[in-house]
XYZ file of C-alpha atoms in Angstrom:
340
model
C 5.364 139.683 158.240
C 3.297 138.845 155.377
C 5.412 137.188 152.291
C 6.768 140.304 149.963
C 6.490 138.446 146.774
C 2.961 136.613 145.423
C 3.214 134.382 142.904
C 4.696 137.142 140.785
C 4.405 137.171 136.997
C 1.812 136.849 135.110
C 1.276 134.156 132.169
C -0.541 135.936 129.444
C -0.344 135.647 125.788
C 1.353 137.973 124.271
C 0.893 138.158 120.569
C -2.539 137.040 120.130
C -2.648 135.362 116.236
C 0.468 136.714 115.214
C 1.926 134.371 112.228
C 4.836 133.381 114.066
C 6.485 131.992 111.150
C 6.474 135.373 109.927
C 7.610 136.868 112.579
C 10.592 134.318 112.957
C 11.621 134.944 109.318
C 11.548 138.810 110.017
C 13.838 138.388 113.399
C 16.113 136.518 111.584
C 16.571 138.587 108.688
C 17.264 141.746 110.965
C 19.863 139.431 113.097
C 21.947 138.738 109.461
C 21.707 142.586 108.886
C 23.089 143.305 111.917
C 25.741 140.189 111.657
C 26.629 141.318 107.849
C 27.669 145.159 106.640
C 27.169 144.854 103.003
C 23.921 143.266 103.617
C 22.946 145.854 105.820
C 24.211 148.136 103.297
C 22.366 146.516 100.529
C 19.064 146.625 102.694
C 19.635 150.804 103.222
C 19.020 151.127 99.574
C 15.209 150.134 99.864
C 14.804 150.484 103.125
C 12.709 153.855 105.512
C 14.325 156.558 106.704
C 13.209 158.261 109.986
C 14.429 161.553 109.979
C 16.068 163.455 112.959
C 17.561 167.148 113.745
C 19.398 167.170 116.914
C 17.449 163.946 117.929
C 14.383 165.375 117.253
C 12.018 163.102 115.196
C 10.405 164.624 111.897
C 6.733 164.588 111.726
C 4.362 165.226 108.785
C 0.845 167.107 109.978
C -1.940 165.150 108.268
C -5.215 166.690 106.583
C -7.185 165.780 109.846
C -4.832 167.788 112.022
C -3.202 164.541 113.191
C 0.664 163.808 112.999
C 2.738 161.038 111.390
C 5.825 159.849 110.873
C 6.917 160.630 106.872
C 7.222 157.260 104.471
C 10.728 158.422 103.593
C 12.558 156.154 101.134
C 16.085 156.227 100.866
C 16.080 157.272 96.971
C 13.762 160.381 99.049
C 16.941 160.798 101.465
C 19.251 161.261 99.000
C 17.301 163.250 96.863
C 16.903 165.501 99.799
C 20.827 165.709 100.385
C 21.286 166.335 96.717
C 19.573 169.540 96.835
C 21.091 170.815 99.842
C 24.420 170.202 98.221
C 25.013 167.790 100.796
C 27.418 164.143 99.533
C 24.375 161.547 99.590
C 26.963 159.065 101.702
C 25.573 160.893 104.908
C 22.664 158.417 104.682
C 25.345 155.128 105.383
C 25.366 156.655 108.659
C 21.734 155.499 109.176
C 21.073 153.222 112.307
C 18.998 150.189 111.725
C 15.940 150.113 114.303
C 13.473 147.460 112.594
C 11.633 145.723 110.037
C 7.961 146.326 108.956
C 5.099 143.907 108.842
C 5.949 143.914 104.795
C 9.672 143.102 105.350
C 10.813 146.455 104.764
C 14.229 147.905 107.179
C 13.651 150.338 108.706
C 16.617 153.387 110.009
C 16.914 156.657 111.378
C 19.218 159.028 110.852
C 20.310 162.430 112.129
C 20.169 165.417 110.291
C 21.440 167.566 112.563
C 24.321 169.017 110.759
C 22.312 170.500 107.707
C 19.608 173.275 108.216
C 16.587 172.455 110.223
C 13.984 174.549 108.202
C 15.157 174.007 104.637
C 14.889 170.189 105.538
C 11.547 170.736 106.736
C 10.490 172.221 103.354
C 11.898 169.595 101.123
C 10.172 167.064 103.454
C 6.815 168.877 104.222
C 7.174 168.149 107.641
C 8.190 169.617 111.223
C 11.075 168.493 113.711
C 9.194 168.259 116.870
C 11.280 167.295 120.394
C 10.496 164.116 121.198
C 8.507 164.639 124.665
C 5.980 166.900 122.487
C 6.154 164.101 119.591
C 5.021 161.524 121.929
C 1.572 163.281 121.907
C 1.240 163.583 118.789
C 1.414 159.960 117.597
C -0.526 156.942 117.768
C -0.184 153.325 117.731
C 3.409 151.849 116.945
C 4.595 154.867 115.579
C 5.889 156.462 119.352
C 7.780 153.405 120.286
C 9.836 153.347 116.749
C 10.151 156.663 116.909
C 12.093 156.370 120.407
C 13.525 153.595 119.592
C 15.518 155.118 116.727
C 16.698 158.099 118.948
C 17.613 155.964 121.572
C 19.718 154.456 119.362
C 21.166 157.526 117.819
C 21.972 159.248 121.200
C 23.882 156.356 122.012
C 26.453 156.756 119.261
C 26.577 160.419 119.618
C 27.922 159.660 123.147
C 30.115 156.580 122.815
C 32.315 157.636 120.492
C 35.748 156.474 122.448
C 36.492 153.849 124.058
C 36.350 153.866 128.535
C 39.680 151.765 128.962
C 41.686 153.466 125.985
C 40.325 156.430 124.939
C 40.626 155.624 121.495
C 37.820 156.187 119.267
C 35.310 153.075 118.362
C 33.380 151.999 115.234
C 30.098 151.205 114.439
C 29.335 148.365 112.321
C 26.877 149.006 109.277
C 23.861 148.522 111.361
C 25.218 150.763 114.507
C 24.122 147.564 116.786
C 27.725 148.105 117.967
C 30.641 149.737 118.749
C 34.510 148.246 118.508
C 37.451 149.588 120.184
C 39.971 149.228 116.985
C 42.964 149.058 119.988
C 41.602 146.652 122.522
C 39.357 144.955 120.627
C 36.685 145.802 123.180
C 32.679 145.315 121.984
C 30.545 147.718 122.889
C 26.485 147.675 122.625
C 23.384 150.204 123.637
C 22.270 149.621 126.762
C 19.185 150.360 128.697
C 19.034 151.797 132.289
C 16.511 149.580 133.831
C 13.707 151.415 136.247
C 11.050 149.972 138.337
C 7.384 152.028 137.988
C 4.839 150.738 140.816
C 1.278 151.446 141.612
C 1.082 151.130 145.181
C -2.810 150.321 146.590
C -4.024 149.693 150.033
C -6.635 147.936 148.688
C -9.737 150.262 148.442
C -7.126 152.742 147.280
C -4.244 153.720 144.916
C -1.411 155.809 146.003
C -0.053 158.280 143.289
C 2.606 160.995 143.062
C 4.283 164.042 141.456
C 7.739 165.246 141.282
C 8.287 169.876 140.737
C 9.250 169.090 136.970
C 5.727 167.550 136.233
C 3.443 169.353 134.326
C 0.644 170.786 136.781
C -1.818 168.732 138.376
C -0.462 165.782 136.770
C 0.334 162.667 138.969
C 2.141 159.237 138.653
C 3.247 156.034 139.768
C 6.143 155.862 141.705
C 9.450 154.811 139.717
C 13.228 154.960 140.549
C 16.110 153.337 139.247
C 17.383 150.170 139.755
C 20.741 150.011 142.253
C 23.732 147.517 140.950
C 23.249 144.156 142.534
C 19.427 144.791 143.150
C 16.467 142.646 141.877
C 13.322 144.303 140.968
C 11.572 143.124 143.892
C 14.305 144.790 146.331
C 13.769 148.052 144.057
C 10.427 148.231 144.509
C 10.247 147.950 148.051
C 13.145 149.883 148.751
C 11.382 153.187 146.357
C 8.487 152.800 148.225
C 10.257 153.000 152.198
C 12.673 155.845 150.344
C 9.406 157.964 148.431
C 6.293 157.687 150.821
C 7.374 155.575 153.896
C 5.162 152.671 153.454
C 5.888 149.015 153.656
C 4.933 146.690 150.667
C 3.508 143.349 151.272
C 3.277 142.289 147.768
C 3.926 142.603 144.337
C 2.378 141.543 140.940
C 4.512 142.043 138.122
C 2.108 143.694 135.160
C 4.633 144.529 132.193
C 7.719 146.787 130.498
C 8.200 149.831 128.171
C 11.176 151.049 126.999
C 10.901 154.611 128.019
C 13.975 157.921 126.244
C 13.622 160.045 129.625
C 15.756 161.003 130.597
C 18.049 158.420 128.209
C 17.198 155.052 127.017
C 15.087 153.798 130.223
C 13.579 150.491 130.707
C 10.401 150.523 132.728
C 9.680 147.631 134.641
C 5.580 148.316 135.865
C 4.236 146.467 138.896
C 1.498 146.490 141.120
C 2.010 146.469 144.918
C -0.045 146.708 148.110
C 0.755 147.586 151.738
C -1.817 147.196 154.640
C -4.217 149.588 155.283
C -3.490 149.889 158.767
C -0.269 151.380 158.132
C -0.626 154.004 154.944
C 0.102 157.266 156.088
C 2.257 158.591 153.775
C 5.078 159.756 155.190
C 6.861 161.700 152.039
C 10.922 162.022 151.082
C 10.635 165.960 149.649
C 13.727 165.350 147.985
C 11.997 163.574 145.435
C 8.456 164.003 145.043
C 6.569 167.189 145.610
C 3.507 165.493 147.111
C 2.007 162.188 147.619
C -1.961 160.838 147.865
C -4.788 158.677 148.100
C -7.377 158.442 145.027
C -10.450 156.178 145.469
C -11.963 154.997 142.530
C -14.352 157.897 141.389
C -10.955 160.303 141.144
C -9.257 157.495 139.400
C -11.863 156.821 136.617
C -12.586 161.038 135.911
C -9.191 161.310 135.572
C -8.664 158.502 133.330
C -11.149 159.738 130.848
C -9.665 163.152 130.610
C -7.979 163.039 127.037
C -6.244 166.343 127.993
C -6.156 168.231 131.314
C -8.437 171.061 131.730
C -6.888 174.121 131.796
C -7.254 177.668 133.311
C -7.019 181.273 131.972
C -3.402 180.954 132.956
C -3.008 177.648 130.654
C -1.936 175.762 133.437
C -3.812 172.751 134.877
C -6.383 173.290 137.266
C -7.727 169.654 137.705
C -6.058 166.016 138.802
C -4.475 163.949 135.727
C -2.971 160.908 134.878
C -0.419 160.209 131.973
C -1.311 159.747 128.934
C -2.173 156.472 127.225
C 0.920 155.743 125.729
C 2.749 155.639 128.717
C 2.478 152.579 131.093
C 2.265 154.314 134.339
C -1.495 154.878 132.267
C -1.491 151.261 131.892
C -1.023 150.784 135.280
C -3.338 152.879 136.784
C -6.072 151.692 134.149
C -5.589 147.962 135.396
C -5.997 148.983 138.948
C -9.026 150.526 138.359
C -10.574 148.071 136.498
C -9.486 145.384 139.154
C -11.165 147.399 141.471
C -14.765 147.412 139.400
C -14.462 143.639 139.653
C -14.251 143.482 143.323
């Protein structure tokens, strides 16, 4: 049996020219926010506001039909909460996420106990659920955007302690949670999932599950079991989904991913031999399983959005979308494959 790990991860660079001193100076100042309340406190006063209702992210609709997230200052926060009638010391409950380029925090905070459409007006902007938000944005915006309801979610739901069951507090920066009778630390976590194109070489095997929007299909992903690596993941996915035997793995990148909750997407690329890839599917999980060659690969790569038929509903093959890195994934493949 042929090795199932090659040489796995990649070296690559991965900031290009960035001015690391910068960048150092920047990680630094958010660690001493998070280490510091009043700080953190301090830095809320000037700092962006990412709105939420309900964990839904609030997006402004530009002149060119495009969306964006709303430069919301805090002064703009409270102003908002002043004219609902609403004490401005809701926005202390903000949850630091980052720091811009120019050194500015940045927060998010939920809205969700004032009303949705009189917020909307005041703001000149639209709550939109996240999953429809992610199509909407571009560049870094999708990432901060989930980042800061991942974050948010995770208070919502760890309000109490697991060995007590007395409540826990936040520090200023919500980068944890303190039992106040045990003493116990907690902090958001990640559930971490392996995502793996799996090619026979001439070939790349993709999938769908029933929820999937129609005609859309993926790279195979599942969760990672306690105790597992990612390697013994991966192979153990593939046997459980399709039935096929991976030979090898190359280890391609990560994504933090909010489906279902706070996901971390490890992507990889795998092969099995060609003399054994029938697929042999699990229905439990997926729907259906197949072989693409190239040709389907690149068409459906350069379909910005699925065609659709008089019912609205997809009537052609499609791929994820470009902000997602099962995308990335299946990109890489096929350019690999022009090279060969």
């Amino acid at each position: 049996m042929r090795c199932l790990v090659r040489s796995s991860f990649k070296i690559r660079q991965l900031f290009g020219s960035r001015d690391c001193s910068s960048y150092v100076s920047r990680m630094r100042y958010l660690m001493r926010l998070k280490e510091d309340d009043e700080a953190c406190l301090r830095a809320l006063q000037s700092g962006s506001v990412l709105l939420y209702h309900k964990l839904a992210p609030l997006l402004m609709r530009t002149e060119r039909g495009m969306y964006q997230l709303p430069a919301l200052q805090a002064t703009d926060v409270k102003g908002i909460l002043g004219k609902l009638g609403k004490d401005e010391q809701l926005l202390n409950s903000s949850v630091l996420i980052g720091c811009s380029d120019d050194n500015v925090p940045q927060f998010s905070l939920d809205v969700g106990s004032l009303e949705q459409a009189a917020v909307e007006e005041l703001c000149g902007g639209v709550f939109i659920d996240l999953r429809k938000a992610f199509f909407l944005l571009k560049g870094p915006e999708a990432p901060l955007v989930s980042k800061g309801q991942a974050l948010l979610r995770w208070h919502q739901t760890h309000g109490f302690c697991s060995t007590t069951g007395q409540p826990t507090q936040r520090n200023q920066a919500g980068s944890q949670r303190v039992c106040l009778a045990n003493g116990a630390t907690y902090y958001p976590q990640m559930a971490p999932v392996v995502i793996v194109l799996v090619s026979d070489g001439r070939r790349c095997l993709l999938a769908r599950q029933s929820g999937f929007p129609r005609g859309m299909y993926s790279a195979l992903a599942g969760f990672c079991d306690i105790g597992e690596t990612v390697e013994e993941t991966l192979r153990r996915e593939v046997a459980e989904e399709v039935g096929l035997e991976v030979e090898s793995l190359l280890y391609s990148g990560s994504q933090h991913w909010p489906f279902p909750q706070s996901s971390f997407m490890v992507a990889c690329h795998a092969t099995v031999s060609p003399d054994n890839g029938e697929i042999n599917l699990d229905g439990a999980e997926l729907e259906d399983a197949q072989w693409f060659g190239l040709d389907e690969i690149e068409e459906a790569l350069q379909r910005k959005t699925p065609l659709r038929n008089p019912k609205g509903e997809s009537s052609v093959f499609w791929v994820p979308p470009s902000y997602a890195i099962a995308n990335k994934l299946i990109q890489e493949w096929a350019n690999q494959q022009k090279k060969s």
